[in-house]
Coordinates of C-alpha atoms in Angstrom, one line a residue:
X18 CA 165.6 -147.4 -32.6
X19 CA 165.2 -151.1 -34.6
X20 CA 164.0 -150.8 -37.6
X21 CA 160.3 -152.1 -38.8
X22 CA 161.2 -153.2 -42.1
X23 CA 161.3 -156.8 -42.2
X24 CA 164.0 -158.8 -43.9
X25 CA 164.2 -160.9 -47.2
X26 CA 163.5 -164.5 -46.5
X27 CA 166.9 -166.0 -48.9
X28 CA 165.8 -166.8 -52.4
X29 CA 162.8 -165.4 -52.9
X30 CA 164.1 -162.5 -55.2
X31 CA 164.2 -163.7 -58.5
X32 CA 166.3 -161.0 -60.2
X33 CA 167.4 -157.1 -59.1
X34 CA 166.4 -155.9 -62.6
X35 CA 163.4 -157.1 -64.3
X36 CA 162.4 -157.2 -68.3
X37 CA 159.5 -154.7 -69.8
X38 CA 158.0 -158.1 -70.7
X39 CA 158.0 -159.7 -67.2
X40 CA 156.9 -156.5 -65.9
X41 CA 154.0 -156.5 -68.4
X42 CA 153.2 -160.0 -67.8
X43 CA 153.3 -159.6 -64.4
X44 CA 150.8 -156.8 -64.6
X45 CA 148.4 -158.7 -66.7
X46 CA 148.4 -161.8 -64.3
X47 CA 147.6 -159.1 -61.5
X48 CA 144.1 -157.7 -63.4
X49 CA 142.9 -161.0 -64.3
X50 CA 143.5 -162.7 -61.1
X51 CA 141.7 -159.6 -59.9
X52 CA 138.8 -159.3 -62.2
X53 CA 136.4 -160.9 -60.2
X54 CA 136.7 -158.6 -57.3
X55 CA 135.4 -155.7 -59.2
X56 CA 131.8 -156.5 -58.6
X57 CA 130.4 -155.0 -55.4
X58 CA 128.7 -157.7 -53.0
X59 CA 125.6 -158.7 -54.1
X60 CA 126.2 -156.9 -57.5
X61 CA 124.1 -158.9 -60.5
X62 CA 126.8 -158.2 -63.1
X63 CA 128.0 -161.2 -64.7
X64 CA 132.2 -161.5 -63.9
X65 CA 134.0 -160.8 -67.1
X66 CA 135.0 -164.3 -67.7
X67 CA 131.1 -165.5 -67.8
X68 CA 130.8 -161.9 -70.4
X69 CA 133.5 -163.5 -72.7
X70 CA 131.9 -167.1 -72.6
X71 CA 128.6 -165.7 -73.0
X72 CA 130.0 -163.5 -76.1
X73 CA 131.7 -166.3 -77.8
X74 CA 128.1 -169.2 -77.7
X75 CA 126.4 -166.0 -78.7
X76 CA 129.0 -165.7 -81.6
X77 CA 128.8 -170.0 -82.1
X78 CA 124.9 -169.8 -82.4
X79 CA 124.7 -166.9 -84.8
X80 CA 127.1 -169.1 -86.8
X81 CA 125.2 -172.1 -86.8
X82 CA 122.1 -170.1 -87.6
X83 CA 124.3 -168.8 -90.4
X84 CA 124.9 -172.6 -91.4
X85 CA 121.5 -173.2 -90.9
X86 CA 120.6 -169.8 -93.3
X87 CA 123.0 -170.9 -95.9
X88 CA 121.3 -174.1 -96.3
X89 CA 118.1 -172.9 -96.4
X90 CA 119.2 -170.1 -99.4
X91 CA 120.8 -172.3 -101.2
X92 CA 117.8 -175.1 -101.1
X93 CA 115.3 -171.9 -101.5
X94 CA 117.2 -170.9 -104.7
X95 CA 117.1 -174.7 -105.9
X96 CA 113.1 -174.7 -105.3
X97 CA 112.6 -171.6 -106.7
X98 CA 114.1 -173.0 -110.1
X99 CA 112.4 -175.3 -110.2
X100 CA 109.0 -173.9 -109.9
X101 CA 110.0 -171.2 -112.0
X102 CA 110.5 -174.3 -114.7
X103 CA 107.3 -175.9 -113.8
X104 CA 105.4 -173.0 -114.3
X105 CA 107.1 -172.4 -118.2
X106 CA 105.9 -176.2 -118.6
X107 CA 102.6 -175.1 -117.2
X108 CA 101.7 -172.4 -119.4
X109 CA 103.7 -174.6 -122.7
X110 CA 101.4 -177.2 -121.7
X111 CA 98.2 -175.1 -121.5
X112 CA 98.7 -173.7 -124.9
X113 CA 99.4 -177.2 -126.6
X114 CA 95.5 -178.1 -124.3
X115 CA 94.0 -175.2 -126.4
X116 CA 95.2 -175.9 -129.5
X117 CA 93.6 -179.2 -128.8
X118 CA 90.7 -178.2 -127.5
X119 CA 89.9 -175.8 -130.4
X120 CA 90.7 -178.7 -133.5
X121 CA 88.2 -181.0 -131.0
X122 CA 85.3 -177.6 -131.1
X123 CA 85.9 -177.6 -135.0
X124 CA 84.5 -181.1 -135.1
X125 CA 82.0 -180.4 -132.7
X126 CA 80.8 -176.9 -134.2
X127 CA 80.7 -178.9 -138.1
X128 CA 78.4 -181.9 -136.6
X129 CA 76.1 -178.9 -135.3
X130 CA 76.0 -177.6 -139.1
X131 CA 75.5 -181.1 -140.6
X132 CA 72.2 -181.3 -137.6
X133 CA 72.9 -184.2 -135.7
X134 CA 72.1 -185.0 -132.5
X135 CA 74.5 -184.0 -129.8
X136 CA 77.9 -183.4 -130.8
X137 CA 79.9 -186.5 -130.2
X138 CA 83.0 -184.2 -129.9
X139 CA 81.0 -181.7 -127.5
X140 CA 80.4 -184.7 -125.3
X141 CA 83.9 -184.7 -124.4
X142 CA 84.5 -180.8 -124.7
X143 CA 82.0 -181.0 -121.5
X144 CA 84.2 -183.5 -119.8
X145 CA 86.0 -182.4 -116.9
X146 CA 88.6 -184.9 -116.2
X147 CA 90.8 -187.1 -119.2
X148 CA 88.8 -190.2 -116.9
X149 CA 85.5 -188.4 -118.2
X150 CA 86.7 -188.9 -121.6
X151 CA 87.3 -192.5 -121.3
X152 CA 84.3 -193.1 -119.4
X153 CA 82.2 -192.5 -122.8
X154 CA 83.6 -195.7 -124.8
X155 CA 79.7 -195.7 -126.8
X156 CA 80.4 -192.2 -128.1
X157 CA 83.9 -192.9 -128.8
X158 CA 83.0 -196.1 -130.4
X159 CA 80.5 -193.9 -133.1
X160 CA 83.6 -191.1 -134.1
X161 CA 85.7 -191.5 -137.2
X162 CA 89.4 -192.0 -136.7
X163 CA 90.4 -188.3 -137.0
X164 CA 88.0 -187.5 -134.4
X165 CA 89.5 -190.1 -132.6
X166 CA 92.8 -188.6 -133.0
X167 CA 91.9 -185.2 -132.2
X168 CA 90.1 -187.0 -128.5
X169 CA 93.7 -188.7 -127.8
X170 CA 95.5 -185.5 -128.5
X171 CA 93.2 -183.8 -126.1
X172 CA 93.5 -186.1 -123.4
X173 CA 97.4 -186.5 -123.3
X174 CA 97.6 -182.8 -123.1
X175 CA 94.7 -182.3 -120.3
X176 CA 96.8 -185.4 -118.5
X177 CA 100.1 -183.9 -118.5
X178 CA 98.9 -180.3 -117.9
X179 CA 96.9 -181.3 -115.0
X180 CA 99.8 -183.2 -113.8
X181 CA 102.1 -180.3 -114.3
X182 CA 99.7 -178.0 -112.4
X183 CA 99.9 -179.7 -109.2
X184 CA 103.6 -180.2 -109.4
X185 CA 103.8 -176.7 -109.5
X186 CA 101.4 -176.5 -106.9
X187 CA 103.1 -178.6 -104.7
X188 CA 106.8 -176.8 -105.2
X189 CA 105.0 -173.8 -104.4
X190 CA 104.2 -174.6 -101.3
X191 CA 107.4 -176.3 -100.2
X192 CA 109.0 -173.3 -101.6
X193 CA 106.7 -171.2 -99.3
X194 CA 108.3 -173.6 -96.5
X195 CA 112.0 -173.0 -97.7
X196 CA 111.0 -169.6 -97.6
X197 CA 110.2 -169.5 -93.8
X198 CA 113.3 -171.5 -92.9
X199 CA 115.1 -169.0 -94.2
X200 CA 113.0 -166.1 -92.6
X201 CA 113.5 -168.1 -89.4
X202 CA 117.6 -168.5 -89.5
X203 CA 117.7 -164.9 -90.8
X204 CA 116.1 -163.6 -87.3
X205 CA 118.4 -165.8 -85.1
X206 CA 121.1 -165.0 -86.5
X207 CA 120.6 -161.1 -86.4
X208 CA 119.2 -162.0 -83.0
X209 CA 122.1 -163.7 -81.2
X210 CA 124.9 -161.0 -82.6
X211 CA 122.5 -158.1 -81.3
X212 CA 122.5 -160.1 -77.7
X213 CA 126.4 -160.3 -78.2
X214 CA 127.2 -156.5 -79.2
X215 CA 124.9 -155.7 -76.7
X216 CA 126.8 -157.5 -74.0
X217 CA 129.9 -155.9 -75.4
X218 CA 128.1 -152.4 -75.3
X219 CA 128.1 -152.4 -71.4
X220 CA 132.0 -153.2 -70.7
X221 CA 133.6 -150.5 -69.2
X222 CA 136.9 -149.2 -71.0
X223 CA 138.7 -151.4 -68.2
X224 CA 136.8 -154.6 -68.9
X225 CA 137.2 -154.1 -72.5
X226 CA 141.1 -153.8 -72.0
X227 CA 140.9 -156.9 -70.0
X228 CA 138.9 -159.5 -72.3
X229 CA 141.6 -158.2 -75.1
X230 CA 144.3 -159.3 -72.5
X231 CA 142.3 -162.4 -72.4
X232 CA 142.0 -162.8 -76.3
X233 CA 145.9 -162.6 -76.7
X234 CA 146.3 -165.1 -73.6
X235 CA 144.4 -167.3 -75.7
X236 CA 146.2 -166.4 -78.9
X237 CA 149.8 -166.9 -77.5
X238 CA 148.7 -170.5 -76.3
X239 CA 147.3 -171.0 -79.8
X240 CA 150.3 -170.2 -81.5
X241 CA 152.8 -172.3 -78.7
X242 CA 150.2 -175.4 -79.9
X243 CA 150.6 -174.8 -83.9
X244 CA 154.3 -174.5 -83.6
X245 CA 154.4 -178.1 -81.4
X246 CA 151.9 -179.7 -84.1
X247 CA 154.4 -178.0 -87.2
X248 CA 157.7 -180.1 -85.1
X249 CA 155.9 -183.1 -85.1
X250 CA 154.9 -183.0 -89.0
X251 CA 158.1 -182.0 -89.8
X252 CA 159.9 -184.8 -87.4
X253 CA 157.4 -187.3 -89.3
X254 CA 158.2 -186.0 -92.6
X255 CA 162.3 -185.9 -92.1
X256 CA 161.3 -190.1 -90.6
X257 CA 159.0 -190.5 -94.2
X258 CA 162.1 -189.3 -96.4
X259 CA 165.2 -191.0 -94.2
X260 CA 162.9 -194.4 -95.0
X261 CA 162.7 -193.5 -98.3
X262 CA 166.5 -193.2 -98.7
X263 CA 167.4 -195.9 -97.2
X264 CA 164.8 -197.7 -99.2
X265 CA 166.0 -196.6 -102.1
X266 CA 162.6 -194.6 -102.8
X267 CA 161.3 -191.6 -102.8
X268 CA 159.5 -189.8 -100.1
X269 CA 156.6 -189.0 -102.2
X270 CA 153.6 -191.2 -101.5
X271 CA 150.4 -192.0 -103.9
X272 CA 148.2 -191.7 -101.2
X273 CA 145.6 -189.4 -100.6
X274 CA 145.3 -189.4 -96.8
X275 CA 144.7 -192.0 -94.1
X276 CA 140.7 -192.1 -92.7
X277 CA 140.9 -191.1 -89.4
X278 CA 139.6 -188.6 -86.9
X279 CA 141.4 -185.7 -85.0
X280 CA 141.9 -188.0 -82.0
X281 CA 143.2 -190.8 -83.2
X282 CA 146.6 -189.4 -85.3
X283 CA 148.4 -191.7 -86.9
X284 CA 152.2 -191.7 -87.7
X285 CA 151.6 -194.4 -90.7
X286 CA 149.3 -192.1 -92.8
X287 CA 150.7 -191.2 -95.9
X288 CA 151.0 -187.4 -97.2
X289 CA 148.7 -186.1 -99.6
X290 CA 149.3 -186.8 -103.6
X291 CA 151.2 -184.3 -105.7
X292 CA 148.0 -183.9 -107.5
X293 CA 146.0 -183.0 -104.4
X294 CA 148.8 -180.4 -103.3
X295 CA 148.9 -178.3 -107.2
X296 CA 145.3 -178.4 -106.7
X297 CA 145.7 -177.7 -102.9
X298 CA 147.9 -174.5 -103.8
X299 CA 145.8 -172.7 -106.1
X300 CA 143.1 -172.7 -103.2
X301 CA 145.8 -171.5 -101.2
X302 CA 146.6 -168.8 -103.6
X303 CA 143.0 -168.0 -103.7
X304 CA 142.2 -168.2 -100.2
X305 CA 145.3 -165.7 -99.2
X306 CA 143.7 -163.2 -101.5
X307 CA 140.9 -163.0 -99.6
X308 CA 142.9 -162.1 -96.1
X309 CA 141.7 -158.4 -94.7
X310 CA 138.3 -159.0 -96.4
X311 CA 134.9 -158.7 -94.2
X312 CA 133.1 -161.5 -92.6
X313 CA 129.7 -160.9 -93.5
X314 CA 127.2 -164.0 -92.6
X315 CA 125.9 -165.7 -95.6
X316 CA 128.3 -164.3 -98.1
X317 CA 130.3 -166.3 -100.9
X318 CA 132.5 -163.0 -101.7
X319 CA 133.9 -161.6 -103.4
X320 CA 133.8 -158.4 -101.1
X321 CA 133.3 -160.8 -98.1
X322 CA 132.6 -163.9 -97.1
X323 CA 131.9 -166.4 -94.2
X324 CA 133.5 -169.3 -93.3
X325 CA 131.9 -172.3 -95.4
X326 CA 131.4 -169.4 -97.9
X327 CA 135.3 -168.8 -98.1
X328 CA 136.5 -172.2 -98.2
X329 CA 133.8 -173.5 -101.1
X330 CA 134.9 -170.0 -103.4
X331 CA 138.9 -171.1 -102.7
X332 CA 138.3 -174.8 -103.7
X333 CA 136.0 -173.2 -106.9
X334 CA 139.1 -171.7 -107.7
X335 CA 141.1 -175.2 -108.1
X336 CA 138.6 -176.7 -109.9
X337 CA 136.7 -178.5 -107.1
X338 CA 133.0 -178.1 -106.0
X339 CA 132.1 -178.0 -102.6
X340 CA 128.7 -177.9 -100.9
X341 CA 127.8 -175.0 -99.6
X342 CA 127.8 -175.4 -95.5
X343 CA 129.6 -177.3 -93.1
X344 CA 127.4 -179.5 -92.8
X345 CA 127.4 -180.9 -96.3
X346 CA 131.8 -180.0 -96.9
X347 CA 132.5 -181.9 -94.1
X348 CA 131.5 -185.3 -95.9
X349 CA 133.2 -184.1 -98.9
X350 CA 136.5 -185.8 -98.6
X351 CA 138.4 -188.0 -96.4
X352 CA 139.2 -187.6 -92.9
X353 CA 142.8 -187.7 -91.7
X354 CA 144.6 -186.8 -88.6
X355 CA 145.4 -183.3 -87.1
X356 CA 148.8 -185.3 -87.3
X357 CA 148.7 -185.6 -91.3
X358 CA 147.4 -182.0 -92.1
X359 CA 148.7 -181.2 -95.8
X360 CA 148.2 -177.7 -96.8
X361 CA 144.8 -177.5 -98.2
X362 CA 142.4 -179.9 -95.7
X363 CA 139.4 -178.6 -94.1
X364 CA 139.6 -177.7 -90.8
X365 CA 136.1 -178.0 -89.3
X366 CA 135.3 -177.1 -85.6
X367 CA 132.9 -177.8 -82.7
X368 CA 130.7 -180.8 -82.1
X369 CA 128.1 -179.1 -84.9
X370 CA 130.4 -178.4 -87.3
X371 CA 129.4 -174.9 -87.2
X372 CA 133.1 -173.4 -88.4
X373 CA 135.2 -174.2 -91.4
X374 CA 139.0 -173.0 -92.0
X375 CA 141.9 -174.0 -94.9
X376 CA 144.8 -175.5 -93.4
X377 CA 148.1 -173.9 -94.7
X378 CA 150.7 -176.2 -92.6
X379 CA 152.6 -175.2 -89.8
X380 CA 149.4 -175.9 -87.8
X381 CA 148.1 -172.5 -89.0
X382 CA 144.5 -171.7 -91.0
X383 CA 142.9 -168.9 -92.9
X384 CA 139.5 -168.3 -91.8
X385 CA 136.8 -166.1 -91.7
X386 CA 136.1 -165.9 -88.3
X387 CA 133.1 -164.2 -87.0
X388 CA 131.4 -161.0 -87.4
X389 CA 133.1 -158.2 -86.6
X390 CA 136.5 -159.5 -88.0
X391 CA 138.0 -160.2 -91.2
X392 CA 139.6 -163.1 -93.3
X393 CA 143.3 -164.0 -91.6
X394 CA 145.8 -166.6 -90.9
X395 CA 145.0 -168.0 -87.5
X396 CA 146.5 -171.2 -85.6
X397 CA 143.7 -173.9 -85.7
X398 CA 144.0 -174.2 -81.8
X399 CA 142.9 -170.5 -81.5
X400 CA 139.5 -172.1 -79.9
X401 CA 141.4 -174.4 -77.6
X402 CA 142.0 -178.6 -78.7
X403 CA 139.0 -179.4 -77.9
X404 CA 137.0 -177.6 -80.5
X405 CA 138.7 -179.1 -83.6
X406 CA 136.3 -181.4 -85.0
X407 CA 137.5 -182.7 -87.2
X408 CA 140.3 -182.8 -90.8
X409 CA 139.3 -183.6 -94.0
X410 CA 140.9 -183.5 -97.4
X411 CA 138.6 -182.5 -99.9
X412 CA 139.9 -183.8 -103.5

């Protein structure tokens, strides 16, 4: 009888033994490839790709709202001050106006004694406004000149305590605004990572299994791109040093960093000062304390921290003062390359610069990522090339 089995069409057998790896790979290329097909026809559940992009703009937008949170705190803190000053000034000020007022009702109260008319002094006592005061120049005209004295001391300190009033006044009420910016950040922000764990909440064990398979897809590429971007630093830094021999300098460079932006690298930039990298390496120091400690949104540490919040407390810590968001750090320095990374620049990411990370060389970052996670060493591609916004160097 012939046999059914078909033959081997030559060459298409790669190997007679294969590796754990290949196998594993091999496996993993099968379930994503088959993801899809999961869903019955005419199911309504979103594939798991759409989950995992859903997932990470929920994860971007609570992080903007964060950025948008931690402005408003910190300008809700600043207003707060301030009216808190105001109102000391206020109440200073008030005292000084009845001190005034009561040397103005002792000349008032001895002019009722000596039984004139009415009380030049009481005229202005009655006066409601300092333009009152000033409005009787006939009475004024009639005092002696330590009445008069007593009138300008009066009307200086109802001026500046009126004054004073509705500068408080008005604080108050853009500190009531502040107030509700802040209110309004803190509910998207709780809002959009709710949506996300709730997404999460409905994987199946199978699904879950495959967006991690997903994750360290993404990761392995990540790392392949910050070990490509740490050969061509090093290749331009061996090219920086051969000139300088053969020069008869030194490799070294005064510069602080060429102006620039992440798509535009350029192989003429100079490397960072050695005064930028001793202050660069005791952020560095700081910063790789932090690793294993909780992102928490809004949070400066020292228990946790979020991005912005992470990178501002590691600069502190060299002696430099950074704003408090993205927003603001991101015009605190100088742009250069992805090309001329020195240990130390800001990493910022996405067209909104809604995510911050320290570059330690080797194309590699610490960052606090995203809820959920904590601070850790990351390659600055782990988003993909097209989310680096942009590399500045803060000092």
């Amino acid at each position: 009888m012939a046999s059914h089995r078909k033959s081997r069409t030559p060459g298409t057998r790669v190997a007679s033994i294969r590796t754990p790896a290949l196998a594993t790979a091999a496996l993993t290329s099968v379930a994503l490839l088959s993801q899809t097909a999961d869903a019955a026809p005419g199911d309504d559940r979103p594939s798991l790709e759409e989950v995992e992009k859903k997932v990470g703009d929920l994860y971007r937008q609570a992080e903007s709202a964060t950025e948008k949170y931690n402005a408003a705190k910190e300008k809700t803190t600043k207003q707060r001050k301030r009216v808190d000053t105001l109102l000391d000034d206020v109440a200073q000020r008030t005292q000084k106006l009845n001190e005034a007022r009561a040397e103005l009702g002792s000349y008032a109260a001895a002019q009722y004694r000596t039984g004139a008319g009415m009380p030049d002094t009481a005229t202005f006592l009655l006066a409601e406004t300092p333009q009152d005061v000033f409005d009787q120049r006939q009475v004024l005209d009639r005092m002696t000149g330590r009445q008069k004295a007593a009138v300008d001391d009066y009307v200086t300190q109802q001026t500046e305590t009126m004054k004073k009033r509705q500068e408080a006044t008005e604080s108050l009420r853009t500190l009531t605004e502040t107030q509700g910016d802040l209110k309004t950040a803190k509910a998207t922000v709780q809002k959009k990572l709710a949506d996300a764990r709730e997404l999460l909440s409905k994987l199946t064990a199978e699904e879950k299994a495959r967006l991690a398979a997903i994750e360290k897809r993404k990761q392995e590429e990540a790392a392949r791109k910050a070990a490509e971007l740490a050969r061509q630093q090093a290749a331009q830094e061996q090219a920086r040093e051969e000139a300088a021999q053969q020069s008869g300098g030194t490799s070294e460079s005064s510069g602080s960093g060429s102006t620039g932006s992440a798509d535009t690298p350029s192989a003429d930039a100079p490397p960072a000062d050695s005064s930028y990298a001793a202050k660069a390496e005791k952020a560095l120091v700081f910063a790789r304390a932090q690793i294993g400690k909780p992102y928490v949104w809004g949070a400066t540490g020292p228990g946790s921290y979020d991005c912005s919040g992470l990178t501002q407390a590691a600069w502190k810590a060299a002696g430099v003062s950074l704003p408090r968001t993205t927003y603001d750090q991101v015009n605190a320095g100088t742009t250069v390359p992805v090309s001329q990374a020195q240990p130390g620049d800001l990493v910022f990411f996405y067209d909104d610069v809604t995510h911050v990370g320290i570059y330690i060389g080797n194309g590699m970052m610490i960052h606090a990522p995203k809820p959920g996670t904590y601070v850790r060493e990351e390659s600055i591609y782990y988003d993909g090339d097209s989310a680096i916004h942009s590399i500045v160097r803060p000092a």
